[in-house]
Coordinates of C-alpha atoms and ligand atoms in Angstrom, one line a residue:
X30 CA 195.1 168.7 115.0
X31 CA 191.3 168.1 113.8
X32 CA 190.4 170.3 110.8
X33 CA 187.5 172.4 112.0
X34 CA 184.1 170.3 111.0
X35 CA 180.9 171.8 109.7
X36 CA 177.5 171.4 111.3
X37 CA 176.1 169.2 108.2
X38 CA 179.5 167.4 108.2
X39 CA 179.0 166.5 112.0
X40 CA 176.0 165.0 111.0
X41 CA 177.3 162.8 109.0
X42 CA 180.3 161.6 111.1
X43 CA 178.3 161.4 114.2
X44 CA 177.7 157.8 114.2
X45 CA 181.6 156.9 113.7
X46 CA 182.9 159.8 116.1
X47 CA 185.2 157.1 118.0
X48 CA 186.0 154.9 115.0
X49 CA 187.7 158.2 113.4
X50 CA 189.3 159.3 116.7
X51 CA 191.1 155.6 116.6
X52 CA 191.6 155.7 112.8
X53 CA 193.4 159.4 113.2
X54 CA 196.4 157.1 114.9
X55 CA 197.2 160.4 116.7
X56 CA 196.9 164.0 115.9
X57 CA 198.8 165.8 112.7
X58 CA 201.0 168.7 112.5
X59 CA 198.6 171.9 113.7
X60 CA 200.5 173.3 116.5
X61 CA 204.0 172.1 115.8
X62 CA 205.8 168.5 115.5
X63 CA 205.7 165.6 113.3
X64 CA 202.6 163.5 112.3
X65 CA 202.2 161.9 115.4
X66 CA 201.8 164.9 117.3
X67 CA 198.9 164.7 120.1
X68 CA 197.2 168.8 120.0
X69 CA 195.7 168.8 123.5
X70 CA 193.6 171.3 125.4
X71 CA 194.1 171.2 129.2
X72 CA 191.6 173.5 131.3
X73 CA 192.9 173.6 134.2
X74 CA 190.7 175.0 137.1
X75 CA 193.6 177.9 138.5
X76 CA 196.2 178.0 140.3
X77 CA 194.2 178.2 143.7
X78 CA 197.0 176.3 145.9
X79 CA 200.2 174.3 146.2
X80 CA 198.1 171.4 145.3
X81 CA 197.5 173.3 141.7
X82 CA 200.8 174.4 141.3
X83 CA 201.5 170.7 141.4
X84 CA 199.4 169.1 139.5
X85 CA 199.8 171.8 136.9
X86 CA 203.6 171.0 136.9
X87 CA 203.0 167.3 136.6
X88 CA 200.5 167.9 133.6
X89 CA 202.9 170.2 131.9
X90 CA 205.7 167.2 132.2
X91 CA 203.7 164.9 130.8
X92 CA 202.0 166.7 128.1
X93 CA 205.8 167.9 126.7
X94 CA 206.7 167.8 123.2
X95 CA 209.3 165.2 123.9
X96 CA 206.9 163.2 124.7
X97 CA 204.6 164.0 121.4
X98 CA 201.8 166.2 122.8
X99 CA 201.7 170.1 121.6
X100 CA 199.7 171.1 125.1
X101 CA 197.2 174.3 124.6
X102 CA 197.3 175.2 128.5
X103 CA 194.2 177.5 130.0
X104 CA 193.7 178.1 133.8
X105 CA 190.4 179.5 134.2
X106 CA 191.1 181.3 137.6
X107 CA 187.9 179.3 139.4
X108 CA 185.2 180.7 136.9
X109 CA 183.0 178.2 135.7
X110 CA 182.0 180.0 132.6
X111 CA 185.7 180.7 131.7
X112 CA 186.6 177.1 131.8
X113 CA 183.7 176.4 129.8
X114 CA 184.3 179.1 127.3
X115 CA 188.2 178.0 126.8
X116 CA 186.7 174.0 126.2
X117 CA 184.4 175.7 123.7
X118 CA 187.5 177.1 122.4
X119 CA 189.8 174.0 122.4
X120 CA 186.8 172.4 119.8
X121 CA 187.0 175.5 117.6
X122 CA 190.6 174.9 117.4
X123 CA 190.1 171.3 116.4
X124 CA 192.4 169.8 119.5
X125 CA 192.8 165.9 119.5
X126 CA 192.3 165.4 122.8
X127 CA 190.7 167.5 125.5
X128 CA 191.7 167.1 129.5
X129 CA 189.4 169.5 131.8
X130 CA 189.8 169.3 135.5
X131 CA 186.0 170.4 136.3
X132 CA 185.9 173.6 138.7
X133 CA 182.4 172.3 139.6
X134 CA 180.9 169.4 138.5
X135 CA 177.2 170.8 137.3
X136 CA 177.2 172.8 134.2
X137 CA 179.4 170.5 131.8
X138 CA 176.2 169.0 129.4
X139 CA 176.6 170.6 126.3
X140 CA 179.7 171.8 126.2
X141 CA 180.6 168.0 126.6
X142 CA 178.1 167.2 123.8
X143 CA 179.5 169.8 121.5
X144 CA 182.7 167.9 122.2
X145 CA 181.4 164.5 121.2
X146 CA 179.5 165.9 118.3
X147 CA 183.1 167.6 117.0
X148 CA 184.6 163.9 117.4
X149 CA 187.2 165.3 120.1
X150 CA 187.2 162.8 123.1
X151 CA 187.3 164.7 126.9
X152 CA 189.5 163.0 129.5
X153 CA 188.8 164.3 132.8
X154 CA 191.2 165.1 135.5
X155 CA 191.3 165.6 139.4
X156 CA 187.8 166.2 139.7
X157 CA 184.4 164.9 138.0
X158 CA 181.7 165.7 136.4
X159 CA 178.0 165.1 137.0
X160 CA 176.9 164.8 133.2
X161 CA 176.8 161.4 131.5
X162 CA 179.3 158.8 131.4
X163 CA 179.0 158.8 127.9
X164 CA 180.5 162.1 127.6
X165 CA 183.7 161.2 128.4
X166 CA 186.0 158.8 128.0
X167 CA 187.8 158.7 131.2
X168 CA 188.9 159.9 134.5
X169 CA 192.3 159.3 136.6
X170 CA 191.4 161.0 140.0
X171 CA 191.0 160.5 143.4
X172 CA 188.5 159.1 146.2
X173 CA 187.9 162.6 147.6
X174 CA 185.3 160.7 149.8
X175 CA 187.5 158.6 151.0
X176 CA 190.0 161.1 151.8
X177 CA 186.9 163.0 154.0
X178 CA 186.3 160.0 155.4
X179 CA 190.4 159.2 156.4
X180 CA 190.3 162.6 158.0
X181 CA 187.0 162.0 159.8
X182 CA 188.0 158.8 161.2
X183 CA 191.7 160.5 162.9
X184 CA 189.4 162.8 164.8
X185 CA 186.5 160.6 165.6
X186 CA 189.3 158.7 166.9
X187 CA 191.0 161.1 169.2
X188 CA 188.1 163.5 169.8
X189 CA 185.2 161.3 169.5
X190 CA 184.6 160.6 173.2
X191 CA 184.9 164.0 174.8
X192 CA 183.1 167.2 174.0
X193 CA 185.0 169.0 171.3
X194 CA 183.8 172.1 168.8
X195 CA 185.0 172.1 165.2
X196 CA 184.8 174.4 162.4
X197 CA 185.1 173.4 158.9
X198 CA 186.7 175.4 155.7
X199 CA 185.1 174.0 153.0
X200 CA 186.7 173.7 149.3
X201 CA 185.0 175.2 146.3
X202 CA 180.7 175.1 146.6
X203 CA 179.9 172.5 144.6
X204 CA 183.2 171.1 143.4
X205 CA 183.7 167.3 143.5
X206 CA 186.6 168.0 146.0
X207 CA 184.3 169.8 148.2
X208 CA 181.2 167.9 148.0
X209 CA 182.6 164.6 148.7
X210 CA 185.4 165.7 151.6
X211 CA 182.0 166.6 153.2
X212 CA 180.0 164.0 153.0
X213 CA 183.1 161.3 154.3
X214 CA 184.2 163.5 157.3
X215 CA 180.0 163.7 157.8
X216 CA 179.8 160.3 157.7
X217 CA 183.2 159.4 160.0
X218 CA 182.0 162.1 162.9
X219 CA 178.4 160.9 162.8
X220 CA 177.7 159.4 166.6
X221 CA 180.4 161.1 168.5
X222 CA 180.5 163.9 171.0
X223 CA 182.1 165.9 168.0
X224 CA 179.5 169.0 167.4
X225 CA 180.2 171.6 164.0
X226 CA 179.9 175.1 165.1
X227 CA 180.3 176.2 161.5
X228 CA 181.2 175.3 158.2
X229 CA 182.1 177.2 155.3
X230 CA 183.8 178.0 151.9
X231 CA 187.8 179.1 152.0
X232 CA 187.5 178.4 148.1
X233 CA 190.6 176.8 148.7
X234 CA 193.1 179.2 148.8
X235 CA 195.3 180.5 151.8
X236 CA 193.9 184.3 151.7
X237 CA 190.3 183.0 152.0
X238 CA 191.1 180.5 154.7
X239 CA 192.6 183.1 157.0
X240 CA 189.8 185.7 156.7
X241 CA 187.0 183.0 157.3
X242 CA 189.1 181.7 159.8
X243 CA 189.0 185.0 161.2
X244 CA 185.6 185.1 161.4
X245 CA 184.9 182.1 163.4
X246 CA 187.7 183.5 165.7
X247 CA 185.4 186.8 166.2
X248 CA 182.2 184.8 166.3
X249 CA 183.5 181.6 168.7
X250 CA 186.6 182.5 170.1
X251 CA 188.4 179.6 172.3
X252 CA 185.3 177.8 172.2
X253 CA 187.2 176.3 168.9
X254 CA 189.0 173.0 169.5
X255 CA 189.5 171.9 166.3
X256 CA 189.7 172.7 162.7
X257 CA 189.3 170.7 159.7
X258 CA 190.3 172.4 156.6
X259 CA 189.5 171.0 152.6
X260 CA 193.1 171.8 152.0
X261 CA 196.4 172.7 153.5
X262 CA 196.2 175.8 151.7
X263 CA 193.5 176.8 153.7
X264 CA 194.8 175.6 157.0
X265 CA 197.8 177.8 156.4
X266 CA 195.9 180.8 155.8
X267 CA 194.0 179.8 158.8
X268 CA 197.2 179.3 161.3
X269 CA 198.2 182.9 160.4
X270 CA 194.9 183.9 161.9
X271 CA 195.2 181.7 164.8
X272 CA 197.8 182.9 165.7
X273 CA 196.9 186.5 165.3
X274 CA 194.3 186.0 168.1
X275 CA 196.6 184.8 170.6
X276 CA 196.3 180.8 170.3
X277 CA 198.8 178.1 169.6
X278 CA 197.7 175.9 166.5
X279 CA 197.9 172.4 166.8
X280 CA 198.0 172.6 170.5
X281 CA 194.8 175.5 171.6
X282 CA 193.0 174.1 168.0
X283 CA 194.0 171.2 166.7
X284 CA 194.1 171.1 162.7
X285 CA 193.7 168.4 160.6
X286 CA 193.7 169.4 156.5
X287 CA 194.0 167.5 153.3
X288 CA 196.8 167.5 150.4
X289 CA 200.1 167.1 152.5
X290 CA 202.2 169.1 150.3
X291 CA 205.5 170.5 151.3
X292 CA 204.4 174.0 153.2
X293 CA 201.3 171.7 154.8
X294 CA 203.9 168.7 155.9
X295 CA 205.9 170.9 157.5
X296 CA 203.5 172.7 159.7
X297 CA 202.9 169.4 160.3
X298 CA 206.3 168.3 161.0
X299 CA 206.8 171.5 163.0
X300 CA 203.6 170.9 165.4
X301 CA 201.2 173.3 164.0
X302 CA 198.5 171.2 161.9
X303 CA 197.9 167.5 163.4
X304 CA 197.2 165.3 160.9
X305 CA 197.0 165.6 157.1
X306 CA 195.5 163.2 154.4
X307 CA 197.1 163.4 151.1
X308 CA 195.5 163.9 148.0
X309 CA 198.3 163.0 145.1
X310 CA 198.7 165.9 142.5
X311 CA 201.1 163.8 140.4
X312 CA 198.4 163.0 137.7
X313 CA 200.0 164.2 134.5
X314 CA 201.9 161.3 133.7
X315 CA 198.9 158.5 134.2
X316 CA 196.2 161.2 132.6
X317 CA 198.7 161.4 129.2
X318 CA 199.4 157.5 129.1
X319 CA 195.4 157.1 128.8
X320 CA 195.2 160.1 126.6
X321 CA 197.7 158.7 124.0
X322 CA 195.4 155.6 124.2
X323 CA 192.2 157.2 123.5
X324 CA 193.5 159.3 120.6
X325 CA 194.9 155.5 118.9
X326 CA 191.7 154.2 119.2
X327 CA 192.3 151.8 122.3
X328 CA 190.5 150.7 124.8
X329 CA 190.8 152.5 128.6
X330 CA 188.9 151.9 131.9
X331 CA 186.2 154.5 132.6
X332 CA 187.7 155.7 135.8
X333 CA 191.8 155.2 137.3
X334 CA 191.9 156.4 140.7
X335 CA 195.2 156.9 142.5
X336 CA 196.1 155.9 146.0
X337 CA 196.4 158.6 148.6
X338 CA 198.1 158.1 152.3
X339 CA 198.1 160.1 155.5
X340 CA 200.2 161.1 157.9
X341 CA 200.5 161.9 161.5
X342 CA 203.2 164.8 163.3
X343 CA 205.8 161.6 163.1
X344 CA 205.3 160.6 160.0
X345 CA 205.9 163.9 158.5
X346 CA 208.7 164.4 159.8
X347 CA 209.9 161.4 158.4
X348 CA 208.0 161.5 154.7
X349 CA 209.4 165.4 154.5
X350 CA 213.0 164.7 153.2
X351 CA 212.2 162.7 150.2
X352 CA 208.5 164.7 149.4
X353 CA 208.3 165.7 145.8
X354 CA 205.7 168.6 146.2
Ligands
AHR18 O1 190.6 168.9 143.4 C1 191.7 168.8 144.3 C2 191.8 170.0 145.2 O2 191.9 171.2 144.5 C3 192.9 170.1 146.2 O3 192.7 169.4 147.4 C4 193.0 171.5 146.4 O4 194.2 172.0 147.1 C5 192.9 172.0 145.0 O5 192.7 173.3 144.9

């Protein structure tokens, strides 16, 4: 772990911020563990869905002490200003390394300056950021547009060409995730008969699925053919609703979501959503490989982005079995 840096000395080692992160060779023995010890700050957004719980699982794998990290965790419950305040307070503490997984992606300038003046490289995770490339040294996520876009294409595909009303539970306002899932399944839909009755934020959890799913129930009634949630999470709050008001999900509204972990694959499998894109939590073990690299002084890509598939009703049932979240 860094030793906590003055102002005047920040000045000074301001122009050789990386050259010391690479000389360091790894962090010391703040926190627990030898010399080669890696102190890392993780702010995680929360622990909004299965997809979290997940990727929060991976992360902790990773980042274990076998495998030289001393992980600081924070979980910031969705508030922006908490996830900033608990970076803030990974520099204070003098971390190596710091991972965020960005709730939003506006906000993030000086906190990720105060970073880089304090010589303490930020590796983003999951989601990005919109501040400068040069505030960070990496990013191992995924094509969130391109998994709009996958799900936009399966119904353009088998709605496109007859009539059909959708609504749309939208991830986090003004997360990556969100932001992008939009503009791909925008994009896919354009031209066809599709039409959006309405569109709004879930926040990506199962409770606030259901009750905006409610909503739309109240407001549109059967005129709902389809659904297209940000998330399983959201989907499965919104099938308990569906249901609720009398209709068969994946048959009366058909439901396509995003994630395809276990609870979502087998709705899936079981007939109730119709198609799921996944988005791969498993980030933890790729995000600490480039983080040990960073800390050493190596060289690492700018971005690493993990392949996601998708799967059908069939192809659930036969991906279920051997599904690791
Ligand atoms: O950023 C990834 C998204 O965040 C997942 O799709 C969602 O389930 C999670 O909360």
């Amino acid at each position: 772990m860094k030793a906590k840096k003055t102002l005047a000395g920040l000045a000074l080692v301001g122009a050789i911020a990386l050259t010391a992160t690479g000389c360091a060779g790894g962090g010391s023995t703040a926190g627990g563990g030898g010399d080669d010890v890696i102190t890392v700050g993780f702010a995680q957004t929360g622990s909004e869905s299965g997809w979290r719980s997940a990727n929060t699982e991976s992360m902790k794998e990773a980042f274990s002490e076998e495998n030289g990290f001393n992980l600081i965790f924070n979980a910031a419950d969705n508030k922006p200003e908490a996830q900033i305040a608990a970076v803030r307070s990974f520099i204070n503490q003098g971390v190596d390394a710091i991972v965020l997984a960005p709730i939003v992606t506006d906000g993030w300038d000086d906190v990720l300056q105060e970073a880089k003046d304090a010589n303490i490289p930020v590796i983003l995770e999951d989601r990005t950021v919109s501040a400068s490339e040069d505030l960070y040294a990496s990013w191992i996520g995924l094509d969130f547009e391109k998994e709009g876009e996958t799900a936009g294409t399966w119904v353009a595909e088998n709605f496109g060409s007859t009539p059909t009303n959708l609504v749309i539970l939208e991830g986090t306002t003004g997360s990556s995730a969100a932001t992008d899932r939009a503009t791909g399944f925008a994009k896919a839909i354009e031209g066809t008969d599709i039409t959006v009755l309405d569109s709004q934020t879930g926040n990506f959890t199962r409770a606030e699925g259901k009750t905006v799913m409610e909503g739309f129930l109240q407001k549109y009634g059967s005129q709902i053919n389809l659904l297209f949630a940000h998330n399983d999470d959201m989907g499965l709050g919104a099938l308990d609703a569906i249901k609720a008001a009398g209709l068969k999900p994946g048959t009366d509204i058909k439901i396509v979501t995003i994630d395809a972990v276990k609870d979502g694959m087998t709705a899936l499998a079981e007939g109730e959503f119709n198609y799921i894109v996944e988005c791969n939590p498993l980030l933890g073990e790729k995000t600490a490989e480039v983080v040990k690299k960073v800390v050493a002084g190596e060289s690492v890509d700018k971005q690493y982005i993990v392949e996601d598939q998708a799967f059908d009703q069939e192809q659930a049932k036969a991906a279920l079995p051997d599904r690791k979240y």
